PDB file of C-alpha atoms in Angstrom:
ATOM      1  CA  GLY A   1      74.802-189.285  92.082  1.00 66.00           C
ATOM      2  CA  GLN A   2      71.243-190.328  91.661  1.00 76.00           C
ATOM      3  CA  SER A   3      67.959-190.851  92.985  1.00 90.00           C
ATOM      4  CA  LEU A   4      64.831-192.310  92.103  1.00 95.00           C
ATOM      5  CA  GLU A   5      61.412-192.234  93.662  1.00 96.00           C
ATOM      6  CA  GLN A   6      58.815-194.253  92.923  1.00 97.00           C
ATOM      7  CA  PRO A   7      55.583-195.775  95.051  1.00 97.00           C
ATOM      8  CA  SER A   8      56.152-198.556  97.345  1.00 96.00           C
ATOM      9  CA  GLU A   9      52.862-200.367  96.486  1.00 97.00           C
ATOM     10  CA  VAL A  10      50.189-200.475  94.503  1.00 97.00           C
ATOM     11  CA  THR A  11      46.440-202.604  94.704  1.00 97.00           C
ATOM     12  CA  ALA A  12      44.295-203.008  91.821  1.00 97.00           C
ATOM     13  CA  VAL A  13      41.656-205.580  90.537  1.00 97.00           C
ATOM     14  CA  GLU A  14      42.392-207.422  87.327  1.00 97.00           C
ATOM     15  CA  GLY A  15      41.345-205.927  84.303  1.00 97.00           C
ATOM     16  CA  ALA A  16      42.273-202.682  85.700  1.00 98.00           C
ATOM     17  CA  ILE A  17      44.771-199.905  84.533  1.00 98.00           C
ATOM     18  CA  VAL A  18      47.418-199.215  87.349  1.00 98.00           C
ATOM     19  CA  GLN A  19      50.238-196.295  86.643  1.00 98.00           C
ATOM     20  CA  ILE A  20      53.290-196.521  88.425  1.00 98.00           C
ATOM     21  CA  ASN A  21      55.149-193.077  88.282  1.00 98.00           C
ATOM     22  CA  CYS A  22      59.176-192.408  88.673  1.00 98.00           C
ATOM     23  CA  THR A  23      60.581-189.397  89.348  1.00 97.00           C
ATOM     24  CA  TYR A  24      64.368-189.345  89.019  1.00 95.00           C
ATOM     25  CA  GLN A  25      67.664-186.907  89.549  1.00 93.00           C
ATOM     26  CA  THR A  26      70.898-187.906  88.165  1.00 88.00           C
ATOM     27  CA  SER A  27      73.866-185.633  87.182  1.00 83.00           C
ATOM     28  CA  GLY A  28      73.664-187.149  83.321  1.00 84.00           C
ATOM     29  CA  PHE A  29      70.656-188.956  81.927  1.00 87.00           C
ATOM     30  CA  TYR A  30      70.885-191.594  79.037  1.00 89.00           C
ATOM     31  CA  GLY A  31      67.527-193.090  79.130  1.00 92.00           C
ATOM     32  CA  LEU A  32      64.855-194.652  81.734  1.00 95.00           C
ATOM     33  CA  SER A  33      64.082-198.424  82.108  1.00 95.00           C
ATOM     34  CA  TRP A  34      61.441-200.134  83.587  1.00 97.00           C
ATOM     35  CA  TYR A  35      61.708-203.637  84.894  1.00 97.00           C
ATOM     36  CA  GLN A  36      59.509-206.079  86.328  1.00 97.00           C
ATOM     37  CA  GLN A  37      60.785-208.634  88.925  1.00 96.00           C
ATOM     38  CA  HIS A  38      58.817-211.970  90.357  1.00 96.00           C
ATOM     39  CA  ASP A  39      59.247-213.088  94.008  1.00 92.00           C
ATOM     40  CA  GLY A  40      63.065-215.052  93.970  1.00 89.00           C
ATOM     41  CA  GLY A  41      63.509-214.184  89.900  1.00 92.00           C
ATOM     42  CA  ALA A  42      65.618-212.135  88.621  1.00 91.00           C
ATOM     43  CA  PRO A  43      64.965-208.457  86.800  1.00 94.00           C
ATOM     44  CA  THR A  44      62.817-208.697  83.083  1.00 93.00           C
ATOM     45  CA  PHE A  45      63.496-205.646  81.130  1.00 93.00           C
ATOM     46  CA  LEU A  46      59.990-204.473  80.017  1.00 95.00           C
ATOM     47  CA  SER A  47      60.390-201.126  78.566  1.00 94.00           C
ATOM     48  CA  TYR A  48      63.193-198.113  77.723  1.00 94.00           C
ATOM     49  CA  ASN A  49      62.319-194.256  76.980  1.00 95.00           C
ATOM     50  CA  ALA A  50      65.258-192.129  75.909  1.00 93.00           C
ATOM     51  CA  LEU A  51      63.167-189.668  74.390  1.00 95.00           C
ATOM     52  CA  ASP A  52      60.051-187.643  75.793  1.00 97.00           C
ATOM     53  CA  GLY A  53      56.805-189.453  74.541  1.00 97.00           C
ATOM     54  CA  LEU A  54      54.995-192.513  75.220  1.00 97.00           C
ATOM     55  CA  GLU A  55      56.685-195.949  74.199  1.00 94.00           C
ATOM     56  CA  GLU A  56      53.655-198.913  73.776  1.00 94.00           C
ATOM     57  CA  THR A  57      54.710-202.588  74.129  1.00 89.00           C
ATOM     58  CA  GLY A  58      51.504-204.496  74.050  1.00 93.00           C
ATOM     59  CA  ARG A  59      49.533-203.818  77.690  1.00 96.00           C
ATOM     60  CA  PHE A  60      52.464-202.163  78.957  1.00 96.00           C
ATOM     61  CA  SER A  61      53.632-198.438  77.802  1.00 96.00           C
ATOM     62  CA  SER A  62      56.200-196.293  79.641  1.00 98.00           C
ATOM     63  CA  PHE A  63      56.426-192.177  79.228  1.00 98.00           C
ATOM     64  CA  LEU A  64      58.775-190.017  79.664  1.00 98.00           C
ATOM     65  CA  SER A  65      59.154-186.420  80.267  1.00 97.00           C
ATOM     66  CA  ARG A  66      62.775-185.267  80.234  1.00 95.00           C
ATOM     67  CA  SER A  67      62.314-181.558  81.399  1.00 95.00           C
ATOM     68  CA  ASP A  68      60.250-183.038  84.441  1.00 96.00           C
ATOM     69  CA  SER A  69      62.474-185.877  85.115  1.00 96.00           C
ATOM     70  CA  TYR A  70      59.594-187.980  85.106  1.00 96.00           C
ATOM     71  CA  GLY A  71      58.682-190.986  83.614  1.00 98.00           C
ATOM     72  CA  TYR A  72      55.716-193.644  84.286  1.00 98.00           C
ATOM     73  CA  LEU A  73      55.130-197.117  83.326  1.00 98.00           C
ATOM     74  CA  LEU A  74      51.228-198.248  82.954  1.00 98.00           C
ATOM     75  CA  LEU A  75      49.898-201.350  83.109  1.00 98.00           C
ATOM     76  CA  GLN A  76      46.552-202.157  81.164  1.00 97.00           C
ATOM     77  CA  GLU A  77      44.152-205.175  81.556  1.00 97.00           C
ATOM     78  CA  LEU A  78      45.981-206.084  84.735  1.00 98.00           C
ATOM     79  CA  GLN A  79      46.314-209.929  84.829  1.00 98.00           C
ATOM     80  CA  MET A  80      46.939-211.705  88.175  1.00 97.00           C
ATOM     81  CA  LYS A  81      50.373-212.832  86.624  1.00 97.00           C
ATOM     82  CA  ASP A  82      50.907-209.201  86.782  1.00 98.00           C
ATOM     83  CA  SER A  83      51.515-209.200  90.501  1.00 98.00           C
ATOM     84  CA  ALA A  84      55.131-208.410  91.236  1.00 97.00           C
ATOM     85  CA  SER A  85      57.646-205.425  91.939  1.00 97.00           C
ATOM     86  CA  TYR A  86      58.328-203.070  89.501  1.00 98.00           C
ATOM     87  CA  PHE A  87      61.319-200.848  88.907  1.00 97.00           C
ATOM     88  CA  CYS A  88      62.310-197.824  87.541  1.00 97.00           C
ATOM     89  CA  ALA A  89      66.061-197.685  86.856  1.00 96.00           C
ATOM     90  CA  VAL A  90      68.260-194.808  84.717  1.00 94.00           C
ATOM     91  CA  ARG A  91      71.776-194.878  83.658  1.00 88.00           C
ATOM     92  CA  ASP A  92      73.562-191.648  84.179  1.00 72.00           C
ATOM     93  CA  GLY A  93      77.145-192.207  82.411  1.00 76.00           C
ATOM     94  CA  ASN A  94      79.370-193.678  80.344  1.00 73.00           C
ATOM     95  CA  ASP A  95      80.187-196.445  82.738  1.00 79.00           C
ATOM     96  CA  TYR A  96      76.888-198.162  81.591  1.00 87.00           C
ATOM     97  CA  LYS A  97      75.705-198.568  85.156  1.00 90.00           C
ATOM     98  CA  LEU A  98      72.099-198.973  86.040  1.00 92.00           C
ATOM     99  CA  SER A  99      70.677-197.424  89.241  1.00 92.00           C
ATOM    100  CA  PHE A 100      67.336-198.908  90.214  1.00 95.00           C
ATOM    101  CA  GLY A 101      64.304-197.194  92.118  1.00 96.00           C
ATOM    102  CA  ALA A 102      63.292-198.433  95.370  1.00 96.00           C
ATOM    103  CA  GLY A 103      60.408-200.799  93.829  1.00 97.00           C
ATOM    104  CA  THR A 104      56.769-200.555  93.057  1.00 98.00           C
ATOM    105  CA  THR A 105      54.756-203.859  94.419  1.00 97.00           C
ATOM    106  CA  VAL A 106      51.853-204.341  92.397  1.00 98.00           C
ATOM    107  CA  THR A 107      49.482-206.845  93.903  1.00 98.00           C
ATOM    108  CA  VAL A 108      46.550-207.875  91.750  1.00 98.00           C
ATOM    109  CA  ARG A 109      43.154-209.478  93.240  1.00 96.00           C
ATOM    110  CA  ALA A 110      40.473-211.182  91.606  1.00 94.00           C
TER     111      ALA A 110
ATOM    112  CA  GLY B   1      67.883-213.258  73.035  1.00 73.00           C
ATOM    113  CA  ALA B   2      70.898-213.065  75.038  1.00 88.00           C
ATOM    114  CA  VAL B   3      70.969-215.306  78.219  1.00 92.00           C
ATOM    115  CA  VAL B   4      73.357-215.432  81.349  1.00 95.00           C
ATOM    116  CA  SER B   5      74.013-218.330  83.415  1.00 96.00           C
ATOM    117  CA  GLN B   6      74.423-217.756  86.924  1.00 97.00           C
ATOM    118  CA  HIS B   7      75.305-220.663  89.161  1.00 97.00           C
ATOM    119  CA  PRO B   8      74.270-221.654  91.790  1.00 98.00           C
ATOM    120  CA  SER B   9      70.586-220.788  91.987  1.00 97.00           C
ATOM    121  CA  ARG B  10      70.884-221.446  95.725  1.00 97.00           C
ATOM    122  CA  VAL B  11      73.454-222.273  98.430  1.00 98.00           C
ATOM    123  CA  ILE B  12      73.465-222.390 102.329  1.00 98.00           C
ATOM    124  CA  CYS B  13      77.037-222.343 103.504  1.00 96.00           C
ATOM    125  CA  LYS B  14      78.462-221.882 107.316  1.00 97.00           C
ATOM    126  CA  SER B  15      79.758-218.779 108.716  1.00 98.00           C
ATOM    127  CA  GLY B  16      83.032-218.701 107.891  1.00 97.00           C
ATOM    128  CA  THR B  17      83.411-220.016 104.409  1.00 97.00           C
ATOM    129  CA  SER B  18      83.774-218.539 101.200  1.00 97.00           C
ATOM    130  CA  VAL B  19      81.302-219.206  98.347  1.00 98.00           C
ATOM    131  CA  LYS B  20      81.884-218.721  94.647  1.00 98.00           C
ATOM    132  CA  ILE B  21      78.816-217.458  92.078  1.00 98.00           C
ATOM    133  CA  GLU B  22      79.466-218.049  88.208  1.00 97.00           C
ATOM    134  CA  CYS B  23      77.907-215.854  85.818  1.00 96.00           C
ATOM    135  CA  ARG B  24      78.357-217.027  81.826  1.00 95.00           C
ATOM    136  CA  SER B  25      77.163-215.190  79.120  1.00 92.00           C
ATOM    137  CA  LEU B  26      76.095-218.064  76.725  1.00 93.00           C
ATOM    138  CA  ASP B  27      75.584-216.463  73.135  1.00 87.00           C
ATOM    139  CA  PHE B  28      77.310-213.426  73.376  1.00 89.00           C
ATOM    140  CA  GLN B  29      80.320-211.532  74.944  1.00 89.00           C
ATOM    141  CA  ALA B  30      79.894-209.521  77.990  1.00 86.00           C
ATOM    142  CA  THR B  31      82.112-206.781  77.547  1.00 83.00           C
ATOM    143  CA  THR B  32      80.821-205.316  81.158  1.00 91.00           C
ATOM    144  CA  MET B  33      79.579-207.305  84.033  1.00 94.00           C
ATOM    145  CA  PHE B  34      77.209-205.651  87.276  1.00 95.00           C
ATOM    146  CA  TRP B  35      77.081-207.326  90.306  1.00 97.00           C
ATOM    147  CA  TYR B  36      74.128-206.409  92.557  1.00 97.00           C
ATOM    148  CA  ARG B  37      72.890-207.356  96.066  1.00 97.00           C
ATOM    149  CA  GLN B  38      69.383-207.179  96.838  1.00 96.00           C
ATOM    150  CA  PHE B  39      67.747-207.782 100.692  1.00 94.00           C
ATOM    151  CA  PRO B  40      64.224-208.751 100.703  1.00 91.00           C
ATOM    152  CA  LYS B  41      61.488-206.072  99.817  1.00 89.00           C
ATOM    153  CA  GLN B  42      64.506-203.830  98.756  1.00 93.00           C
ATOM    154  CA  SER B  43      65.896-202.406  95.491  1.00 94.00           C
ATOM    155  CA  LEU B  44      68.964-204.020  93.544  1.00 95.00           C
ATOM    156  CA  MET B  45      72.057-202.288  95.242  1.00 95.00           C
ATOM    157  CA  LEU B  46      75.023-202.118  92.750  1.00 95.00           C
ATOM    158  CA  MET B  47      77.974-203.872  94.422  1.00 96.00           C
ATOM    159  CA  ALA B  48      80.864-203.108  91.789  1.00 95.00           C
ATOM    160  CA  THR B  49      81.335-203.226  88.069  1.00 94.00           C
ATOM    161  CA  SER B  50      84.061-205.541  86.412  1.00 91.00           C
ATOM    162  CA  ASN B  51      85.816-205.531  82.525  1.00 88.00           C
ATOM    163  CA  GLU B  52      87.306-208.064  81.473  1.00 83.00           C
ATOM    164  CA  GLY B  53      90.882-208.300  82.069  1.00 81.00           C
ATOM    165  CA  SER B  54      90.804-205.663  84.733  1.00 84.00           C
ATOM    166  CA  LYS B  55      90.150-204.903  88.550  1.00 88.00           C
ATOM    167  CA  ALA B  56      86.984-204.674  89.606  1.00 92.00           C
ATOM    168  CA  THR B  57      85.149-201.152  90.270  1.00 93.00           C
ATOM    169  CA  TYR B  58      83.638-201.364  93.463  1.00 95.00           C
ATOM    170  CA  GLU B  59      80.802-199.124  94.889  1.00 94.00           C
ATOM    171  CA  GLN B  60      81.266-197.505  98.112  1.00 93.00           C
ATOM    172  CA  GLY B  61      80.830-199.325 101.370  1.00 94.00           C
ATOM    173  CA  VAL B  62      81.345-202.592  99.353  1.00 96.00           C
ATOM    174  CA  GLU B  63      84.782-204.360 100.871  1.00 94.00           C
ATOM    175  CA  LYS B  64      86.360-205.628  97.879  1.00 93.00           C
ATOM    176  CA  ASP B  65      88.630-208.030  99.863  1.00 95.00           C
ATOM    177  CA  LYS B  66      85.484-209.486 101.330  1.00 96.00           C
ATOM    178  CA  PHE B  67      83.445-209.490  97.474  1.00 97.00           C
ATOM    179  CA  LEU B  68      86.399-210.943  95.365  1.00 96.00           C
ATOM    180  CA  ILE B  69      85.352-210.422  91.593  1.00 95.00           C
ATOM    181  CA  ASN B  70      87.199-212.150  88.635  1.00 91.00           C
ATOM    182  CA  HIS B  71      86.486-211.527  85.240  1.00 89.00           C
ATOM    183  CA  ALA B  72      88.813-213.693  83.373  1.00 82.00           C
ATOM    184  CA  SER B  73      87.366-213.855  79.857  1.00 88.00           C
ATOM    185  CA  LEU B  74      84.678-211.844  77.988  1.00 88.00           C
ATOM    186  CA  THR B  75      82.074-215.047  78.714  1.00 91.00           C
ATOM    187  CA  LEU B  76      82.710-215.240  82.735  1.00 93.00           C
ATOM    188  CA  SER B  77      82.778-213.460  85.689  1.00 94.00           C
ATOM    189  CA  THR B  78      82.686-215.016  89.260  1.00 95.00           C
ATOM    190  CA  LEU B  79      82.028-213.487  92.657  1.00 97.00           C
ATOM    191  CA  THR B  80      83.512-214.932  95.586  1.00 97.00           C
ATOM    192  CA  VAL B  81      82.177-213.707  99.091  1.00 98.00           C
ATOM    193  CA  THR B  82      85.071-214.644 101.350  1.00 97.00           C
ATOM    194  CA  SER B  83      84.578-215.666 105.077  1.00 97.00           C
ATOM    195  CA  ALA B  84      80.709-215.434 104.818  1.00 97.00           C
ATOM    196  CA  HIS B  85      78.659-214.329 107.791  1.00 97.00           C
ATOM    197  CA  PRO B  86      74.906-214.269 108.215  1.00 97.00           C
ATOM    198  CA  GLU B  87      74.682-210.502 107.530  1.00 96.00           C
ATOM    199  CA  ASP B  88      75.615-211.291 103.914  1.00 97.00           C
ATOM    200  CA  SER B  89      72.294-213.633 103.456  1.00 97.00           C
ATOM    201  CA  SER B  90      71.027-211.942 100.482  1.00 97.00           C
ATOM    202  CA  PHE B  91      70.145-212.348  96.624  1.00 97.00           C
ATOM    203  CA  TYR B  92      73.164-211.701  94.638  1.00 98.00           C
ATOM    204  CA  ILE B  93      72.531-210.714  90.845  1.00 97.00           C
ATOM    205  CA  CYS B  94      74.526-210.537  87.718  1.00 97.00           C
ATOM    206  CA  SER B  95      74.295-208.390  84.816  1.00 96.00           C
ATOM    207  CA  ALA B  96      76.139-208.172  81.823  1.00 93.00           C
ATOM    208  CA  TRP B  97      76.123-205.437  79.111  1.00 89.00           C
ATOM    209  CA  ASP B  98      76.316-205.925  75.707  1.00 86.00           C
ATOM    210  CA  ARG B  99      76.422-203.062  72.944  1.00 85.00           C
ATOM    211  CA  ALA B 100      74.192-205.434  70.292  1.00 84.00           C
ATOM    212  CA  TYR B 101      71.655-206.881  73.874  1.00 83.00           C
ATOM    213  CA  GLY B 102      71.761-204.123  76.262  1.00 87.00           C
ATOM    214  CA  TYR B 103      71.338-205.341  79.575  1.00 92.00           C
ATOM    215  CA  THR B 104      71.041-208.903  80.500  1.00 93.00           C
ATOM    216  CA  PHE B 105      70.384-210.292  84.129  1.00 95.00           C
ATOM    217  CA  GLY B 106      71.056-213.457  85.582  1.00 96.00           C
ATOM    218  CA  SER B 107      68.966-215.805  87.280  1.00 95.00           C
ATOM    219  CA  GLY B 108      70.147-214.507  90.784  1.00 97.00           C
ATOM    220  CA  THR B 109      72.034-216.673  93.666  1.00 98.00           C
ATOM    221  CA  ARG B 110      69.746-216.877  96.999  1.00 97.00           C
ATOM    222  CA  LEU B 111      72.661-217.182  99.405  1.00 98.00           C
ATOM    223  CA  THR B 112      71.929-218.199 103.110  1.00 98.00           C
ATOM    224  CA  VAL B 113      74.828-218.328 105.395  1.00 98.00           C
ATOM    225  CA  VAL B 114      73.994-220.223 108.755  1.00 97.00           C
TER     226      VAL B 114
END
């Protein structure tokens, strides 16, 4: 089986930087993904790490350390539109199933 | 990019009736389709995995006779909630997997059973 842990909520002001940590336990590992979901909407893909290190995509970056079973999503220059839930997810086998963490609600204040 | 069209976006039905939710991959062939359920403020919970032309594989605790999944073609998968009850009210999301595009999510269906 697999389990993922991430903080339940984070609040920050516009322009700030937020880091959302994710630790995971899986029987196999095929990469750590991050998704954003606004209220009532579908998850949208943000980032994916298969190898150790930092992946940067605009204001969002994601980091992975496979030896620590740990990753994080970094949100920079926060904007009001970044208020959403953020999920880490792992694929742990050949069946391509994605398992999601419980989600972190990010609230951006003016 | 890849698009998965999910319909309906919202549906209200009476207790005891059945509801069908469709997911179509518009510009690619979805080898595998996943169906998730999400309760308010909670995570996406995988219900079942379907591959075209074969029976769906259900996760532990998901009643296969209640949640009927049909994946008749590489571009269409359906989830039918049979004899719906208020506790089935939830947000249902499909996700298609393709080697070229990875995971593509539908826009979700908000089911309310009254």
